[in-house]
Short mmCIF file of C-alpha atoms and ligand atoms in Angstrom, two decimals:
data_model
loop_
_atom_site.label_atom_id
_atom_site.label_comp_id
_atom_site.label_asym_id
_atom_site.label_seq_id
_atom_site.Cartn_x
_atom_site.Cartn_y
_atom_site.Cartn_z
CA MET A 1 0.00 0.00 0.00
CA MET A 2 1.13 3.54 -0.70
CA ARG A 3 1.67 5.79 2.29
CA GLN A 4 -1.36 8.09 2.70
CA PRO A 5 -0.02 11.56 2.00
CA ARG A 6 -1.17 14.62 3.92
CA ARG A 7 -2.53 17.78 2.35
CA SER A 8 -0.09 20.20 0.75
CA PRO A 9 1.35 22.71 3.22
CA HIS A 10 -0.85 25.79 3.48
CA ASP A 11 -1.45 28.71 5.79
CA SER A 12 -4.81 29.35 7.41
CA TYR A 13 -5.75 32.14 4.99
CA GLU A 14 -8.57 30.66 2.89
CA THR A 15 -9.11 32.00 -0.63
CA GLU A 16 -10.75 30.71 -3.81
CA THR A 17 -7.28 29.49 -4.84
CA THR A 18 -6.75 27.46 -1.66
CA ASP A 19 -10.29 26.02 -1.98
CA HIS A 20 -9.59 24.89 -5.56
CA GLN A 21 -6.28 23.39 -4.48
CA ALA A 22 -7.92 21.47 -1.61
CA GLU A 23 -10.76 20.19 -3.85
CA THR A 24 -8.24 19.06 -6.46
CA GLU A 25 -6.13 17.22 -3.88
CA THR A 26 -9.20 15.42 -2.53
CA ILE A 27 -10.14 14.26 -6.03
CA LEU A 28 -6.59 13.28 -7.00
CA LEU A 29 -6.13 11.23 -3.81
CA LYS A 30 -8.97 9.01 -5.01
CA HIS A 31 -6.93 8.28 -8.15
CA LEU A 32 -3.77 7.17 -6.34
CA PRO A 33 -2.88 3.65 -7.47
CA LEU A 34 -2.73 0.95 -4.81
CA SER A 35 0.95 0.51 -5.54
CA PRO A 36 3.08 3.34 -6.99
CA ASP A 37 4.56 1.18 -9.75
CA SER A 38 1.22 -0.28 -10.87
CA PRO A 39 -0.59 2.65 -12.47
CA SER A 40 -3.81 2.25 -14.46
CA PRO A 41 -2.89 0.72 -17.84
CA LEU A 42 -2.95 2.93 -20.92
CA GLN A 43 -6.36 2.47 -22.56
CA ARG A 44 -5.00 2.75 -26.09
CA ASP A 45 -8.11 1.38 -27.80
CA SER A 46 -10.59 3.66 -26.09
CA HIS A 47 -8.36 6.70 -26.79
CA LEU A 48 -8.18 5.68 -30.44
CA GLN A 49 -11.97 5.27 -30.53
CA PHE A 50 -12.37 8.75 -28.99
CA LEU A 51 -10.13 10.26 -31.69
CA ILE A 52 -11.72 8.30 -34.53
CA ARG A 53 -15.22 9.37 -33.42
CA ASN A 54 -14.22 13.04 -33.65
CA LEU A 55 -12.46 12.59 -36.96
CA ILE A 56 -15.06 10.52 -38.77
CA GLN A 57 -18.35 11.68 -37.22
CA GLY A 58 -17.16 15.26 -36.72
CA PHE A 59 -16.51 17.13 -33.48
CA PRO A 60 -19.44 17.54 -31.09
CA SER A 61 -21.25 20.89 -31.11
CA ARG A 62 -19.43 22.14 -27.98
CA TYR A 63 -16.37 22.59 -30.22
CA ILE A 64 -18.17 25.37 -32.13
CA SER A 65 -16.15 28.02 -30.27
CA GLN A 66 -13.07 26.49 -31.91
CA ASP A 67 -14.14 27.43 -35.42
CA ALA A 68 -10.90 29.42 -35.84
CA SER A 69 -8.83 26.48 -34.58
CA GLN A 70 -9.72 23.89 -37.21
CA PRO A 71 -6.04 23.15 -38.09
CA TRP A 72 -5.35 22.61 -34.39
CA LEU A 73 -8.20 20.14 -33.97
CA LEU A 74 -6.86 18.14 -36.89
CA TYR A 75 -3.22 18.34 -35.78
CA TRP A 76 -4.05 17.27 -32.20
CA THR A 77 -5.98 14.30 -33.56
CA LEU A 78 -3.41 13.23 -36.16
CA GLN A 79 -0.42 13.63 -33.86
CA SER A 80 -2.23 11.65 -31.12
CA PHE A 81 -2.60 8.83 -33.65
CA SER A 82 1.08 9.13 -34.51
CA VAL A 83 2.35 8.90 -30.92
CA MET A 84 0.22 5.79 -30.51
CA GLY A 85 1.80 4.36 -33.66
CA VAL A 86 -1.31 4.53 -35.86
CA ALA A 87 -1.44 5.93 -39.41
CA LEU A 88 -4.56 6.86 -41.42
CA ASP A 89 -5.53 4.84 -44.48
CA PRO A 90 -4.89 6.53 -47.90
CA ASN A 91 -8.53 7.65 -48.30
CA ASN A 92 -8.69 9.43 -44.97
CA LYS A 93 -5.22 10.87 -45.55
CA GLN A 94 -6.41 12.40 -48.81
CA LYS A 95 -9.52 13.84 -47.13
CA ALA A 96 -7.29 15.39 -44.49
CA ILE A 97 -4.91 16.87 -47.11
CA ASP A 98 -7.81 18.42 -49.07
CA THR A 99 -9.28 19.84 -45.86
CA ILE A 100 -5.94 21.38 -44.83
CA MET A 101 -5.29 22.92 -48.24
CA ALA A 102 -8.64 24.73 -48.09
CA TRP A 103 -7.21 26.68 -45.11
CA GLN A 104 -4.29 28.12 -47.11
CA HIS A 105 -4.68 31.88 -47.53
CA PRO A 106 -4.31 33.21 -51.10
CA ASP A 107 -1.66 35.67 -49.82
CA GLY A 108 0.33 33.02 -47.93
CA GLY A 109 0.14 31.20 -44.60
CA PHE A 110 -2.83 29.27 -43.24
CA GLY A 111 -5.95 30.51 -41.48
CA GLY A 112 -8.05 28.85 -38.79
CA GLY A 113 -10.63 27.70 -41.35
CA PRO A 114 -11.59 28.27 -45.01
CA GLY A 115 -11.60 31.99 -45.87
CA GLN A 116 -10.07 33.00 -42.51
CA ALA A 117 -7.10 35.37 -42.21
CA ALA A 118 -3.61 33.86 -42.17
CA HIS A 119 -2.26 33.48 -38.63
CA LEU A 120 1.00 32.01 -37.28
CA LEU A 121 -0.66 29.52 -34.93
CA PRO A 122 -2.88 27.69 -37.45
CA THR A 123 0.02 27.87 -39.92
CA TYR A 124 2.11 25.70 -37.57
CA ALA A 125 -0.81 23.32 -36.99
CA ALA A 126 -1.59 23.00 -40.72
CA VAL A 127 2.05 22.41 -41.71
CA CYS A 128 2.52 19.81 -38.93
CA ALA A 129 -0.70 18.08 -39.97
CA LEU A 130 0.67 17.99 -43.53
CA ALA A 131 3.93 16.52 -42.22
CA ILE A 132 1.82 13.63 -40.90
CA VAL A 133 -0.60 12.97 -43.76
CA GLY A 134 0.85 14.81 -46.78
CA ARG A 135 3.24 13.70 -49.51
CA PRO A 136 5.13 15.25 -52.44
CA GLY A 137 3.52 15.54 -55.89
CA PRO A 138 0.15 16.67 -57.22
CA GLY A 139 -2.64 16.58 -54.62
CA GLY A 140 -0.23 15.55 -51.86
CA GLY A 141 -0.28 18.94 -50.15
CA TRP A 142 3.47 19.43 -49.69
CA ASP A 143 4.14 20.92 -53.11
CA GLN A 144 0.96 22.99 -52.98
CA ILE A 145 2.22 24.97 -49.96
CA ASP A 146 3.01 28.42 -51.34
CA ARG A 147 6.35 28.95 -49.59
CA GLU A 148 7.13 32.19 -51.47
CA LYS A 149 3.92 33.82 -50.28
CA MET A 150 4.24 32.33 -46.82
CA TYR A 151 7.71 33.85 -46.50
CA LYS A 152 6.37 37.26 -47.57
CA PHE A 153 3.56 36.93 -45.01
CA PHE A 154 6.12 36.16 -42.28
CA MET A 155 8.31 39.15 -43.21
CA SER A 156 5.24 41.42 -43.31
CA ILE A 157 4.40 40.76 -39.64
CA LYS A 158 7.97 41.04 -38.36
CA GLN A 159 8.54 43.88 -35.89
CA SER A 160 11.67 45.99 -35.45
CA ASP A 161 12.37 44.48 -32.00
CA GLY A 162 12.51 40.86 -33.27
CA ALA A 163 8.93 40.00 -32.28
CA PHE A 164 6.20 38.90 -34.70
CA LEU A 165 2.54 39.84 -34.77
CA VAL A 166 0.55 36.59 -34.89
CA ALA A 167 -1.45 38.01 -37.86
CA HIS A 168 -1.92 41.33 -39.63
CA HIS A 169 -3.34 43.94 -37.18
CA ALA A 170 -2.98 41.45 -34.30
CA GLU A 171 -0.86 41.14 -31.16
CA VAL A 172 2.66 39.93 -30.45
CA ASP A 173 2.86 36.53 -28.73
CA VAL A 174 5.85 34.21 -28.26
CA ARG A 175 3.63 31.29 -29.31
CA GLY A 176 3.67 32.90 -32.76
CA THR A 177 7.49 33.02 -32.75
CA TYR A 178 7.64 29.30 -31.91
CA CYS A 179 5.07 28.46 -34.61
CA LEU A 180 6.95 30.49 -37.20
CA LEU A 181 10.31 28.95 -36.32
CA VAL A 182 9.00 25.39 -36.52
CA THR A 183 7.38 26.14 -39.88
CA VAL A 184 10.51 27.69 -41.39
CA HIS A 185 12.64 24.80 -40.13
CA LEU A 186 10.33 22.17 -41.61
CA LEU A 187 9.87 23.94 -44.94
CA ASN A 188 13.44 25.16 -45.51
CA MET A 189 12.56 28.84 -45.29
CA LEU A 190 15.28 30.03 -42.91
CA THR A 191 17.03 33.27 -43.70
CA PRO A 192 19.23 35.48 -41.48
CA GLU A 193 16.83 38.41 -42.18
CA LEU A 194 13.88 36.48 -40.80
CA LEU A 195 15.77 35.40 -37.67
CA GLU A 196 17.36 38.75 -36.91
CA GLY A 197 16.35 40.07 -33.49
CA ILE A 198 14.41 36.96 -32.39
CA PRO A 199 16.94 35.96 -29.67
CA GLY A 200 16.65 39.41 -28.05
CA PHE A 201 12.86 39.18 -28.11
CA ILE A 202 12.88 35.72 -26.46
CA MET A 203 15.25 36.97 -23.80
CA SER A 204 12.93 39.87 -23.04
CA CYS A 205 10.00 37.51 -22.26
CA GLN A 206 11.74 35.86 -19.27
CA THR A 207 10.20 37.01 -16.00
CA TYR A 208 11.67 37.41 -12.51
CA GLU A 209 10.26 33.95 -11.65
CA GLY A 210 12.42 32.25 -14.30
CA GLY A 211 9.62 31.11 -16.64
CA PHE A 212 8.50 33.10 -19.68
CA SER A 213 5.52 35.33 -20.37
CA SER A 214 3.73 35.86 -23.66
CA ALA A 215 5.60 38.98 -24.79
CA SER A 216 7.56 41.98 -23.59
CA GLN A 217 7.03 45.69 -23.51
CA PRO A 218 8.82 47.04 -26.60
CA TYR A 219 8.12 50.72 -26.12
CA PHE A 220 7.86 53.29 -23.42
CA SER A 221 6.82 56.87 -23.53
CA ALA A 222 8.51 59.53 -21.43
CA GLU A 223 5.26 61.53 -21.28
CA PRO A 224 1.63 60.32 -21.28
CA GLU A 225 0.97 61.50 -24.84
CA GLY A 226 4.61 61.45 -25.92
CA PRO A 227 6.04 59.51 -28.86
CA PRO A 228 6.76 55.81 -28.24
CA ILE A 229 10.46 55.03 -27.92
CA LEU A 230 11.83 51.57 -28.64
CA LEU A 231 13.44 50.21 -25.48
CA ASP A 232 16.88 48.61 -25.54
CA SER A 233 17.19 45.08 -24.14
CA PRO A 234 16.48 44.00 -21.53
CA ARG A 235 12.87 45.08 -21.93
CA PRO A 236 10.37 44.27 -19.18
CA PRO A 237 8.26 41.15 -19.81
CA LEU A 238 4.50 41.53 -20.20
CA GLY A 239 2.61 39.40 -17.71
CA GLU A 240 3.13 36.24 -15.76
CA ALA A 241 5.45 33.26 -16.33
CA HIS A 242 3.46 30.38 -17.80
CA GLY A 243 4.33 26.83 -18.89
CA GLY A 244 2.90 27.27 -22.39
CA TYR A 245 4.91 30.41 -23.12
CA THR A 246 7.95 28.89 -21.42
CA PHE A 247 7.93 25.86 -23.73
CA CYS A 248 7.54 28.12 -26.78
CA SER A 249 10.38 30.39 -25.64
CA LEU A 250 12.79 27.61 -24.74
CA ALA A 251 12.02 25.55 -27.87
CA SER A 252 12.58 28.72 -29.94
CA TRP A 253 15.88 29.26 -28.14
CA VAL A 254 16.93 25.69 -29.02
CA MET A 255 15.99 26.24 -32.68
CA LEU A 256 18.06 29.45 -32.70
CA GLN A 257 21.28 27.72 -31.55
CA PRO A 258 22.78 27.23 -35.04
CA TYR A 259 22.01 30.89 -35.86
CA LEU A 260 23.59 32.10 -32.60
CA ALA A 261 26.64 29.90 -33.18
CA LEU A 262 27.22 31.60 -36.55
CA GLN A 263 27.05 35.11 -35.04
CA LYS A 264 30.23 37.02 -34.21
CA PRO A 265 30.84 36.77 -30.46
CA SER A 266 29.73 40.00 -28.80
CA LEU A 267 29.19 41.28 -25.31
CA GLN A 268 25.59 42.16 -26.10
CA ARG A 269 24.68 38.67 -27.25
CA PRO A 270 21.27 37.76 -25.78
CA SER A 271 21.33 35.15 -23.03
CA LEU A 272 18.80 33.47 -20.76
CA ASN A 273 18.86 32.97 -17.01
CA PHE A 274 18.90 29.16 -16.96
CA LYS A 275 19.36 28.88 -13.22
CA ALA A 276 16.11 30.74 -12.61
CA LEU A 277 14.39 28.85 -15.42
CA LEU A 278 15.37 25.44 -14.07
CA ARG A 279 14.29 26.39 -10.56
CA TRP A 280 10.91 27.54 -11.86
CA LEU A 281 10.37 24.43 -14.02
CA VAL A 282 11.20 22.12 -11.13
CA GLN A 283 8.76 23.96 -8.89
CA MET A 284 5.94 23.50 -11.40
CA GLN A 285 5.88 19.76 -10.65
CA GLY A 286 3.13 18.92 -8.18
CA SER A 287 3.82 16.99 -5.01
CA GLU A 288 2.97 13.33 -4.50
CA ILE A 289 -0.46 14.49 -3.29
CA GLU A 290 -0.96 15.95 -6.78
CA LEU A 291 0.35 12.66 -8.25
CA GLY A 292 3.39 14.43 -9.70
CA GLY A 293 1.53 16.27 -12.46
CA PHE A 294 2.73 19.68 -13.63
CA LYS A 295 1.04 23.04 -13.17
CA GLY A 296 1.37 25.91 -15.64
CA ARG A 297 1.90 28.78 -13.21
CA THR A 298 2.54 29.59 -9.59
CA ASN A 299 -0.40 28.92 -7.26
CA LYS A 300 -2.48 27.26 -9.96
CA LEU A 301 -3.57 23.65 -10.36
CA VAL A 302 -1.90 20.65 -11.96
CA ASP A 303 -3.21 19.89 -15.45
CA GLY A 304 -2.39 17.07 -17.90
CA CYS A 305 -1.42 19.38 -20.77
CA TYR A 306 1.57 20.75 -18.81
CA SER A 307 3.01 17.24 -18.91
CA TRP A 308 4.24 18.38 -22.32
CA TRP A 309 4.53 22.16 -22.00
CA VAL A 310 6.58 21.91 -18.78
CA GLY A 311 7.68 18.25 -18.71
CA GLY A 312 8.90 18.65 -22.31
CA CYS A 313 11.26 21.47 -21.29
CA PHE A 314 13.78 19.13 -19.62
CA ALA A 315 14.89 17.49 -22.89
CA LEU A 316 15.24 20.98 -24.36
CA LEU A 317 17.46 22.01 -21.45
CA SER A 318 19.58 18.89 -21.89
CA SER A 319 20.27 19.88 -25.51
CA LEU A 320 21.69 23.15 -24.19
CA GLY A 321 23.85 21.31 -21.65
CA ILE A 322 21.92 22.79 -18.72
CA VAL A 323 20.83 19.44 -17.31
CA GLY A 324 22.40 16.05 -17.99
CA ALA A 325 20.74 13.63 -20.39
CA HIS A 326 20.84 9.94 -19.72
CA GLY A 327 22.06 8.49 -22.96
CA ARG A 328 24.78 10.50 -24.61
CA ASP A 329 27.36 9.98 -27.28
CA ASP A 330 29.83 8.96 -24.58
CA ASN A 331 29.79 5.56 -22.85
CA HIS A 332 27.02 4.48 -20.58
CA GLU A 333 25.23 1.28 -19.88
CA SER A 334 22.04 0.51 -21.79
CA SER A 335 19.08 -1.03 -20.06
CA THR A 336 15.33 -1.28 -20.32
CA ALA A 337 13.86 -0.75 -16.92
CA HIS A 338 10.59 -0.54 -15.09
CA GLU A 339 10.11 1.26 -11.84
CA GLY A 340 11.09 -1.04 -9.05
CA ASP A 341 13.91 -2.54 -11.16
CA GLU A 342 17.33 -1.56 -9.93
CA SER A 343 18.24 -0.05 -13.28
CA TRP A 344 15.43 2.49 -13.04
CA ASP A 345 17.67 4.11 -10.43
CA ASP A 346 20.42 4.77 -13.03
CA ILE A 347 18.43 7.65 -14.25
CA ASP A 348 18.70 10.96 -12.54
CA ASP A 349 15.22 11.82 -11.27
CA SER A 350 16.52 14.44 -8.89
CA LEU A 351 15.23 17.35 -10.98
CA TRP A 352 11.90 15.96 -12.06
CA ASP A 353 10.16 12.73 -11.30
CA ARG A 354 9.52 10.89 -14.57
CA ALA A 355 7.73 8.04 -12.84
CA ALA A 356 5.41 10.43 -11.00
CA LEU A 357 4.47 12.25 -14.20
CA GLN A 358 3.60 8.94 -15.87
CA ARG A 359 1.49 8.10 -12.80
CA TYR A 360 -0.44 11.39 -13.10
CA ILE A 361 -1.15 10.89 -16.79
CA LEU A 362 -2.16 7.25 -16.45
CA CYS A 363 -4.18 7.54 -13.23
CA ALA A 364 -5.69 11.03 -13.46
CA GLY A 365 -5.31 11.99 -17.13
CA GLN A 366 -7.21 9.12 -18.73
CA HIS A 367 -10.96 9.57 -19.05
CA PRO A 368 -12.74 6.24 -18.48
CA ALA A 369 -14.78 6.76 -21.66
CA GLY A 370 -11.66 7.41 -23.81
CA GLY A 371 -9.48 10.44 -24.52
CA LEU A 372 -7.29 12.27 -22.01
CA ARG A 373 -7.99 15.34 -19.92
CA ASP A 374 -6.79 18.17 -17.71
CA LYS A 375 -7.78 16.40 -14.47
CA PRO A 376 -10.74 14.44 -13.08
CA PRO A 377 -13.69 14.96 -13.23
CA LYS A 378 -13.23 17.00 -16.45
CA ALA A 379 -14.18 15.74 -19.90
CA ALA A 380 -11.56 14.56 -22.37
CA ASP A 381 -10.72 16.72 -25.39
CA SER A 382 -8.34 16.43 -28.32
CA TYR A 383 -5.93 19.12 -27.01
CA HIS A 384 -5.41 17.31 -23.69
CA THR A 385 -5.33 13.94 -25.44
CA LEU A 386 -2.30 15.00 -27.47
CA TYR A 387 -0.41 16.89 -24.77
CA CYS A 388 -0.94 14.14 -22.17
CA LEU A 389 0.32 11.51 -24.62
CA ALA A 390 3.25 13.69 -25.71
CA GLY A 391 4.05 14.28 -22.02
CA LEU A 392 3.95 10.53 -21.43
CA SER A 393 6.47 10.14 -24.25
CA ALA A 394 8.68 12.89 -22.75
CA ALA A 395 8.58 11.16 -19.35
CA GLN A 396 9.46 7.75 -20.79
CA HIS A 397 12.22 8.66 -23.23
CA ASN A 398 15.65 10.14 -22.67
CA VAL A 399 15.91 11.82 -26.02
CA PHE A 400 19.08 13.84 -26.48
CA LEU A 401 20.82 15.87 -29.16
CA SER A 402 23.68 13.80 -30.53
CA SER A 403 26.76 15.63 -31.76
CA THR A 404 27.96 12.43 -33.49
CA ARG A 405 24.74 12.31 -35.45
CA GLN A 406 24.96 16.02 -36.24
CA ASP A 407 28.47 15.55 -37.67
CA ALA A 408 27.32 12.55 -39.74
CA ILE A 409 24.50 14.58 -41.28
CA VAL A 410 26.78 17.52 -42.04
CA HIS A 411 29.30 15.21 -43.75
CA GLY A 412 26.55 13.67 -45.85
CA TRP A 413 25.54 17.06 -47.28
CA ARG A 414 26.36 17.22 -50.97
CA THR A 415 26.81 20.96 -51.57
CA PRO A 416 29.59 22.76 -49.68
CA ALA A 417 28.42 25.35 -47.15
CA GLY A 418 29.79 28.42 -48.94
CA SER A 419 27.68 31.42 -47.97
CA LYS A 420 26.55 32.31 -44.43
CA HIS A 421 23.04 31.60 -45.55
CA GLU A 422 23.92 28.11 -46.75
CA GLN A 423 25.83 27.42 -43.52
CA LEU A 424 22.76 28.41 -41.53
CA ARG A 425 20.50 26.18 -43.61
CA GLN A 426 22.75 23.14 -43.23
CA ALA A 427 23.33 23.74 -39.53
CA CYS A 428 19.57 24.02 -38.85
CA PHE A 429 18.85 20.88 -40.86
CA SER A 430 21.41 18.78 -39.00
CA HIS A 431 20.52 20.30 -35.61
CA SER A 432 16.82 19.48 -36.11
CA LEU A 433 17.50 15.88 -37.09
CA SER A 434 20.11 14.99 -34.50
CA TRP A 435 17.76 14.12 -31.67
CA THR A 436 18.08 10.49 -30.76
CA GLU A 437 17.62 8.00 -27.98
CA GLU A 438 19.91 5.15 -27.15
CA GLU A 439 18.12 1.84 -27.38
CA GLY A 440 17.19 0.46 -24.00
CA THR A 441 17.29 3.70 -22.03
CA SER A 442 13.54 4.36 -21.88
CA ARG A 443 11.73 4.17 -18.55
CA VAL A 444 8.16 2.91 -18.76
CA LEU A 445 5.99 2.92 -15.67
CA GLY A 446 3.74 -0.17 -15.58
CA ALA A 447 3.22 -2.55 -18.47
CA GLN A 448 5.10 -2.30 -21.80
CA ASN A 449 1.77 -1.50 -23.46
CA ASN A 450 2.07 1.93 -21.82
CA ARG A 451 5.09 2.73 -24.03
CA MET A 452 4.64 5.81 -26.20
CA VAL A 453 6.96 4.89 -28.99
CA ILE A 454 7.37 2.46 -31.78
CA PHE A 455 10.76 1.33 -32.94
CA CYS A 456 11.11 1.83 -36.61
CA ALA A 457 13.79 0.91 -39.06
CA ASN A 458 12.96 3.80 -41.35
CA PHE A 459 14.55 2.89 -44.66
CA GLU A 460 15.17 6.41 -45.82
CA CYS A 461 16.85 7.53 -42.64
CA ARG A 462 19.06 4.46 -42.65
CA VAL A 463 20.12 5.19 -46.21
CA THR A 464 20.64 8.89 -45.61
CA TYR A 465 22.32 8.94 -42.23
CA GLY A 466 23.46 5.40 -41.64
CA GLY A 467 21.63 4.99 -38.37
CA PHE A 468 18.47 3.51 -36.98
CA MET A 469 15.94 5.99 -35.80
CA GLN A 470 13.31 5.45 -33.19
CA ASN A 471 9.95 7.00 -33.69
CA ALA A 472 9.99 9.08 -30.53
CA THR A 473 8.41 12.52 -30.30
CA HIS A 474 10.60 15.34 -31.58
CA PRO A 475 11.19 17.45 -28.44
CA VAL A 476 10.97 20.75 -30.33
CA PHE A 477 8.37 20.19 -33.07
CA ASN A 478 6.03 17.67 -31.37
CA LEU A 479 5.95 15.45 -34.46
CA THR A 480 7.36 11.95 -34.64
CA MET A 481 11.00 11.83 -35.73
CA THR A 482 9.95 9.98 -38.88
CA HIS A 483 7.43 12.63 -39.98
CA THR A 484 9.93 15.40 -39.22
CA GLU A 485 12.59 13.73 -41.27
CA GLY A 486 10.26 12.91 -44.16
CA MET A 487 9.15 16.51 -44.57
CA MET A 488 12.59 18.08 -44.08
CA ALA A 489 14.28 15.65 -46.48
CA HIS A 490 11.79 16.76 -49.14
CA PHE A 491 11.97 20.52 -48.62
CA TYR A 492 15.75 20.77 -48.13
CA LYS A 493 16.20 19.60 -51.73
CA GLN A 494 14.47 22.80 -52.84
CA THR A 495 15.55 26.43 -53.04
CA ILE A 496 14.79 28.90 -50.27
CA PRO A 497 12.05 31.42 -51.00
CA SER A 498 13.05 35.07 -50.74
C1 FPP B 1 -3.96 29.94 -19.24
O1 FPP B 1 -5.04 29.14 -19.18
C2 FPP B 1 -3.31 29.71 -20.55
C3 FPP B 1 -2.48 30.55 -21.13
C4 FPP B 1 -2.15 31.83 -20.50
C5 FPP B 1 -1.83 30.25 -22.46
C6 FPP B 1 -1.19 28.91 -22.47
C7 FPP B 1 -0.30 28.69 -23.62
C8 FPP B 1 -0.05 27.46 -24.08
C9 FPP B 1 -0.66 26.26 -23.46
C10 FPP B 1 0.92 27.25 -25.21
C11 FPP B 1 0.25 26.96 -26.49
C12 FPP B 1 1.27 26.74 -27.53
C13 FPP B 1 1.15 26.93 -28.84
C14 FPP B 1 2.25 26.53 -29.75
C15 FPP B 1 -0.05 27.53 -29.45
P1 FPP B 1 -5.80 28.83 -17.81
O2 FPP B 1 -5.87 30.04 -16.95
O3 FPP B 1 -7.08 28.16 -18.18
O4 FPP B 1 -4.87 27.70 -17.18
P2 FPP B 1 -3.93 27.72 -15.88
O5 FPP B 1 -4.78 27.95 -14.71
O6 FPP B 1 -3.35 26.34 -15.88
O7 FPP B 1 -2.88 28.78 -16.09
ZN1 ZN B 2 -4.74 22.01 -19.83
#
């Protein structure tokens, strides 16, 4: 039997926040497994049925408020299939491709539905959905993406301080920066002009807590009606640190590494406060009373989707050398372990508890009728289904950025990296595809059926890079490695739009 935990420490000052926390703890306690290493099994079939119902019969009417998020609904559904190792049949793939292409705006980028304005967030979702179901050639979607116009759209919303509006006449939001960076990486649209200033903007979103907020204050005015003056870095962040913005900022920072490495060293080079970031991330993990789930901000509640937004940040930090990754290019022992096995202890859980996060997702995140959720007794939805499953993958797999693999990809490149631009393109390609996991280092809580990965001997990647690739979740893009590689291999044979 598991020790009965107490309530989280609290003072006697009751507020709505403390009431919500107490209610949540009472509910979560009822979901504690009898033994910590025997969580509820992953109900793969009922989650698949939940997703298939939405996809084939259409989303229930309560989704009407998400009319401008149609690419997201499709991406969440398709990527949930992918992490569970399921692919659509050719007919349904074609239906999905045709649906996605109807969201492309005539002036570039994708909108949230047919006829809607182009926006960075649905552009990411549409391109990722095409990475999953699309293919080259007529009607396959990939070659019908208008990259020239998309590039012009991106440049037209770029601001002088390195931020991007999410759409014409809209606001700045670091989620938009992340979405744009993923899109330009996947579609081979990287240029130094597009990236200029982004690192400084990311830096300016970090708050005093260590996590990141949605944006920063670019201007100030000396007098109430006076002219706005662009502030020098560091600019003050706008708002509160949040897991969603923190993932987007950190993943953007990781994508910018090849660009930063090609810059001349300078004293003013933007930098992040990793010590504060790590401290904040660690503190977002709930206690054993909260079953080890993550919360998205200070004094708020644990929620399944932060399994990815916050739990996913640790692999990103390992790629920057901030925390150690188990499984590196150097020597270490391989093993496949389950909690309770001695070898589970090889892995350093001192910063975050991978077993506890798996316990939260399996015991509290799964809705008994299929699909995954924020927390009980909430309903399941496709957003939480994906981010709980992606979080499960992040908790199980020690994915790391391999410098050996990066070198192998660079050596395999046919054209020499002459110009700065070409160097950037090659460096981003190899950086994006160098994530790997050493066989046998995953840590699955409970039965093997709970494993969020399929091993795949992808023929193309073997031929191209001489290595086996596992179909784990890409820690930056949230696509499988195979889909990432398939799309990038296609677009990096083409010229860059300008
Ligand atoms: C607060 O919701 C939510 C936010 C402030 C935004 C969250 C942002 C993300 C999840 C990132 C999305 C990423 C992309 C790429 C679009 P809430 O108040 O309901 O939740 P909370 O109490 O947990 O903060
Ligand atoms: Zn959530």
